CSV table of C-alpha atoms in Angstrom, one decimal:
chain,number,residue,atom,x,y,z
A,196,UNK,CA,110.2,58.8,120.1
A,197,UNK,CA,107.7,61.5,118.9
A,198,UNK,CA,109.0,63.0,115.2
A,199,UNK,CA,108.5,65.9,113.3
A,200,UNK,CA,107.6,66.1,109.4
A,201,UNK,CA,107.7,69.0,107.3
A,202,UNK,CA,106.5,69.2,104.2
A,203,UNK,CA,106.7,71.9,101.4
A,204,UNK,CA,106.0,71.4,97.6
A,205,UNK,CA,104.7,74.1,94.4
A,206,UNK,CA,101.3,74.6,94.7
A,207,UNK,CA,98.5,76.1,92.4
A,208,UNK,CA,95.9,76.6,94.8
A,209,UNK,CA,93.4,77.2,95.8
A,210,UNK,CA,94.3,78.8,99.0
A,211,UNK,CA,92.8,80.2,102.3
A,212,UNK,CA,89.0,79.3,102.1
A,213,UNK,CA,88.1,77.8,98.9
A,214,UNK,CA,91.5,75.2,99.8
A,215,UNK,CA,89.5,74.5,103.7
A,216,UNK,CA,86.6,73.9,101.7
A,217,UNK,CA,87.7,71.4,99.1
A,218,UNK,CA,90.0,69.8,101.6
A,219,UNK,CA,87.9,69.1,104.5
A,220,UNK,CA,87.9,66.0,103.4
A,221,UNK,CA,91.4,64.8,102.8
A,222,UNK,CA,91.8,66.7,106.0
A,223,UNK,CA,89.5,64.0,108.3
A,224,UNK,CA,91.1,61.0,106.3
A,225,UNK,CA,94.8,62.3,107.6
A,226,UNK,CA,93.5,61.6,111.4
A,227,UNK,CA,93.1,58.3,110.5
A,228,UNK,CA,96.7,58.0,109.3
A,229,UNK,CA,98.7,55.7,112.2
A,230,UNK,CA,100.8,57.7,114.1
A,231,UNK,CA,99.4,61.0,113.4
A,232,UNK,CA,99.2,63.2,116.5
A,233,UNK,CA,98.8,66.7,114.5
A,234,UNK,CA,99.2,68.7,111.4
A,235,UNK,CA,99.2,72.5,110.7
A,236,UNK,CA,98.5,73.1,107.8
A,237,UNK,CA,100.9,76.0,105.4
A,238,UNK,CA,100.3,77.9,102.3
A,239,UNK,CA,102.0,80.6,100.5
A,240,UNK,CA,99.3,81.9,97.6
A,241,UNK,CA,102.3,84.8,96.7
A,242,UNK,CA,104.7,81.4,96.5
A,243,UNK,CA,102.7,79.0,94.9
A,244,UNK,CA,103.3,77.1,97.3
A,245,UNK,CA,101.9,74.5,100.4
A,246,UNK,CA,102.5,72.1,102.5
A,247,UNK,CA,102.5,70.9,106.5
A,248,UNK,CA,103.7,70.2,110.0
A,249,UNK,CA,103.1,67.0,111.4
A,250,UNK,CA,104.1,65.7,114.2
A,251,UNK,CA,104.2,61.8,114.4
A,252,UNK,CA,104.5,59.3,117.5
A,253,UNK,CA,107.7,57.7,115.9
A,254,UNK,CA,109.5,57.4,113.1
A,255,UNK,CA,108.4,54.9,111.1
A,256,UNK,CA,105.0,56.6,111.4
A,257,UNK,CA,106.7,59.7,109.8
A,258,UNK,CA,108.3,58.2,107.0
A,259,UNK,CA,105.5,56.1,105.9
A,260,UNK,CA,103.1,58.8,106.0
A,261,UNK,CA,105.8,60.8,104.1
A,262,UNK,CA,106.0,57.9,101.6
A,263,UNK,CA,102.1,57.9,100.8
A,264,UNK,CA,102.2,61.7,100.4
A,265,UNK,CA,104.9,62.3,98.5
A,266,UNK,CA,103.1,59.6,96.2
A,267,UNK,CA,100.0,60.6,96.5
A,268,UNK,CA,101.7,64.4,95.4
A,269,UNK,CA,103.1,63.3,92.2
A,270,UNK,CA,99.8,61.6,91.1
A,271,UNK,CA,98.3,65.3,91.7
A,272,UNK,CA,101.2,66.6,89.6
A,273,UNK,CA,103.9,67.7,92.1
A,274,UNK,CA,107.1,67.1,90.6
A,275,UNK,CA,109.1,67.8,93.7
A,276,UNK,CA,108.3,67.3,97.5
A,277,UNK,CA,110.4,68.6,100.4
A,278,UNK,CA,109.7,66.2,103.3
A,279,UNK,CA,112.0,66.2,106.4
A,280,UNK,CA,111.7,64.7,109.6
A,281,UNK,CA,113.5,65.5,112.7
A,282,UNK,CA,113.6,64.9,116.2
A,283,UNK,CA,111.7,67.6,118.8
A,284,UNK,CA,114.2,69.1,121.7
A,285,UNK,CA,111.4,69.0,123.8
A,286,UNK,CA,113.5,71.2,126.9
A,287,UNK,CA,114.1,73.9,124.6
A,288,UNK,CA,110.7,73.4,123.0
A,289,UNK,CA,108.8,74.3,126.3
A,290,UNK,CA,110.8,77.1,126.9
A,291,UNK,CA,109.3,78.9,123.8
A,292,UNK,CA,106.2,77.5,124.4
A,293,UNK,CA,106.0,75.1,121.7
A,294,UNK,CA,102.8,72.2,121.9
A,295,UNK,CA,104.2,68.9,121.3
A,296,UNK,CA,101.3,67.2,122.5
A,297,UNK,CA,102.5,66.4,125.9
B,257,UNK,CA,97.8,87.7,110.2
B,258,UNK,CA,100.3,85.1,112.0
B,259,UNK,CA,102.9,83.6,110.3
B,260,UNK,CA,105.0,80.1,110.5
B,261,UNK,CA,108.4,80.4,109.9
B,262,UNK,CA,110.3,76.6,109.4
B,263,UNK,CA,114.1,77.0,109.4
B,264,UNK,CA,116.8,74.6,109.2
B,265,UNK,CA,120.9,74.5,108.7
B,266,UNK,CA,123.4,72.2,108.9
B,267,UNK,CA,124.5,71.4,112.4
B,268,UNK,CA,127.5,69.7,114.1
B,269,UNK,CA,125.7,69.3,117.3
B,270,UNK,CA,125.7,69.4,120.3
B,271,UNK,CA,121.9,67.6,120.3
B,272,UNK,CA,119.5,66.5,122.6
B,273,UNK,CA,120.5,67.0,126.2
B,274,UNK,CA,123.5,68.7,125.7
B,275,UNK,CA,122.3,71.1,123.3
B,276,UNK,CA,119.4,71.9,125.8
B,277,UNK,CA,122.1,72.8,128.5
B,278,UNK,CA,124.3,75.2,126.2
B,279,UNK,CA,121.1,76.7,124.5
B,280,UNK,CA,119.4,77.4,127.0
B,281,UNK,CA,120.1,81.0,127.3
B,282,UNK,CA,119.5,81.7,123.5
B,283,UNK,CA,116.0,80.0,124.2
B,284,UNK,CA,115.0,82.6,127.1
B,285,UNK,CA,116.1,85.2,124.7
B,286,UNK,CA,113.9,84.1,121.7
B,287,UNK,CA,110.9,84.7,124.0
B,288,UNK,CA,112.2,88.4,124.0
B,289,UNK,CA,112.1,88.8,120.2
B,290,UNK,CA,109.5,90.8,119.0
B,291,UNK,CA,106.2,89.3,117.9
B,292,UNK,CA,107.5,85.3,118.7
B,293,UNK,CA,104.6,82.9,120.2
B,294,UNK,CA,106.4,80.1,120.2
B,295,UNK,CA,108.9,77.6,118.9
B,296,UNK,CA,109.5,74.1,118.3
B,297,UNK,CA,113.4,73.1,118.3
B,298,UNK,CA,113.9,71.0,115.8
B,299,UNK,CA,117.4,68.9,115.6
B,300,UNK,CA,118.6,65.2,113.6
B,301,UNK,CA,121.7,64.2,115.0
B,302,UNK,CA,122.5,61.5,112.0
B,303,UNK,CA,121.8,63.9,109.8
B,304,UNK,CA,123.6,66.8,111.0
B,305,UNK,CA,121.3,69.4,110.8
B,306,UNK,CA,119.1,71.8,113.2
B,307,UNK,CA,116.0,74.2,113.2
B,308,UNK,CA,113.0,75.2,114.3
B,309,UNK,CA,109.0,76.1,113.3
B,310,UNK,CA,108.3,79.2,115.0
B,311,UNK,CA,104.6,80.9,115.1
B,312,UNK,CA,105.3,84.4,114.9
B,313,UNK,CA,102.5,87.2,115.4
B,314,UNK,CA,102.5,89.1,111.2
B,315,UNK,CA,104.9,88.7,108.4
B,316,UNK,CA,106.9,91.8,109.6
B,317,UNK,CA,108.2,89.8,112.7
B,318,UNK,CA,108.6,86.6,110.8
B,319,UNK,CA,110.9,88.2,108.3
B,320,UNK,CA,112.7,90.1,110.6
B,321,UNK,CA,114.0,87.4,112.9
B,322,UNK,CA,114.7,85.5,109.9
B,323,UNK,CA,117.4,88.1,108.9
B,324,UNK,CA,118.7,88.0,112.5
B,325,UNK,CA,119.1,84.3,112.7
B,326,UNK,CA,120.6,84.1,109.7
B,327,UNK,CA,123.4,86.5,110.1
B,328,UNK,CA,123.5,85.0,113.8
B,329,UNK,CA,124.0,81.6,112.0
B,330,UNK,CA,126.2,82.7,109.5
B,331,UNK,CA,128.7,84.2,112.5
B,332,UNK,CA,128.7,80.8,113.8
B,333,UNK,CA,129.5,79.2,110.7
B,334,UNK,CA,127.0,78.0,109.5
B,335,UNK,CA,126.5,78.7,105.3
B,336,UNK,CA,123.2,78.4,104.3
B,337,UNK,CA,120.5,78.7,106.5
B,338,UNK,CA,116.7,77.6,104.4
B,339,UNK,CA,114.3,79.1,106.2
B,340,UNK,CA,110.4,79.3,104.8
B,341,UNK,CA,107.4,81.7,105.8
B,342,UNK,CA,103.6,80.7,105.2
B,343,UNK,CA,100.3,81.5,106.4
B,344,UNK,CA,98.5,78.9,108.4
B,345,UNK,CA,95.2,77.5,107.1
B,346,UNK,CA,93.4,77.9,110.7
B,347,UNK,CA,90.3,75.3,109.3
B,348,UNK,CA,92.5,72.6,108.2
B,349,UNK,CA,95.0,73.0,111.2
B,350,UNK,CA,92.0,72.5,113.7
B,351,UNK,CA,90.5,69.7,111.9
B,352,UNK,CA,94.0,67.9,112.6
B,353,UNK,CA,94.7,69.2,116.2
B,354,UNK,CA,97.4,71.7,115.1
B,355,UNK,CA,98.0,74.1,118.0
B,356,UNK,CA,98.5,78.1,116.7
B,357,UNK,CA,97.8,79.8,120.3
B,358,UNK,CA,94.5,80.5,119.0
């Protein structure tokens, strides 16, 4: 069963386009991740802070992926991530219109 | 500018199937609120909690049906509703196959 991930942590920047820019990269290598279906992407520059939605085909996708980034984080400095992961109502979803990549 | 909104709450249930069939009312109406695009329902059964990511049009709507759903929330008990607004980095989302009604 398909799971969300989201993902919010203190950020410094940069933000907008300089963050698209420098990013691009990291960007391409999280399609490669297994069980990634989609992320968009979040930032708050008045917050200091960033982070994602993912949705993931299952849950051992999610909490792997949520395991790498949370490590991959605190090597960057990030003392605290908030990661959780829940299921999608997908009836309710596609009532509001929300894309779950069905 | 459009703006994500993630929100989530403890939550004694009902999920999945059920909770579509009671909800389904309150999800018709959300498409009535001003400036919503969409939502995701988001819900963890063992966990006990509930929420959503919501694209809404500009900050002014996100904020504003984060104060309603809060006191809504807080009517029905529930305490403390965390609930998060950011902008969307459109680059990075496309690179990952985020949808934002673009």
């Amino acid at each position: 069963m398909k799971k969300l991930l989201q993902v919010h942590f203190a950020f410094p920047g940069p933000f907008g386009a300089e963050m698209a820019e420098q990013l691009q990269g990291l960007a391409a290598s999280i399609n490669e991740e297994p069980g990634m279906i989609w992320k968009i992407w979040t930032e708050n520059a008045a917050a200091q802070e960033a982070g994602g939605i993912y949705l993931f085909e299952d849950e051992a996708s999610a909490e792997a992926y949520l395991t790498m980034h949370t490590a991959r984080l605190q090597q960057l400095g990030v003392t605290q991530v908030h990661g959780k992961i829940f299921d999608v109502n997908a009836e309710l979803t596609q009532i509001n219109h929300g894309s779950i990549g069905e």
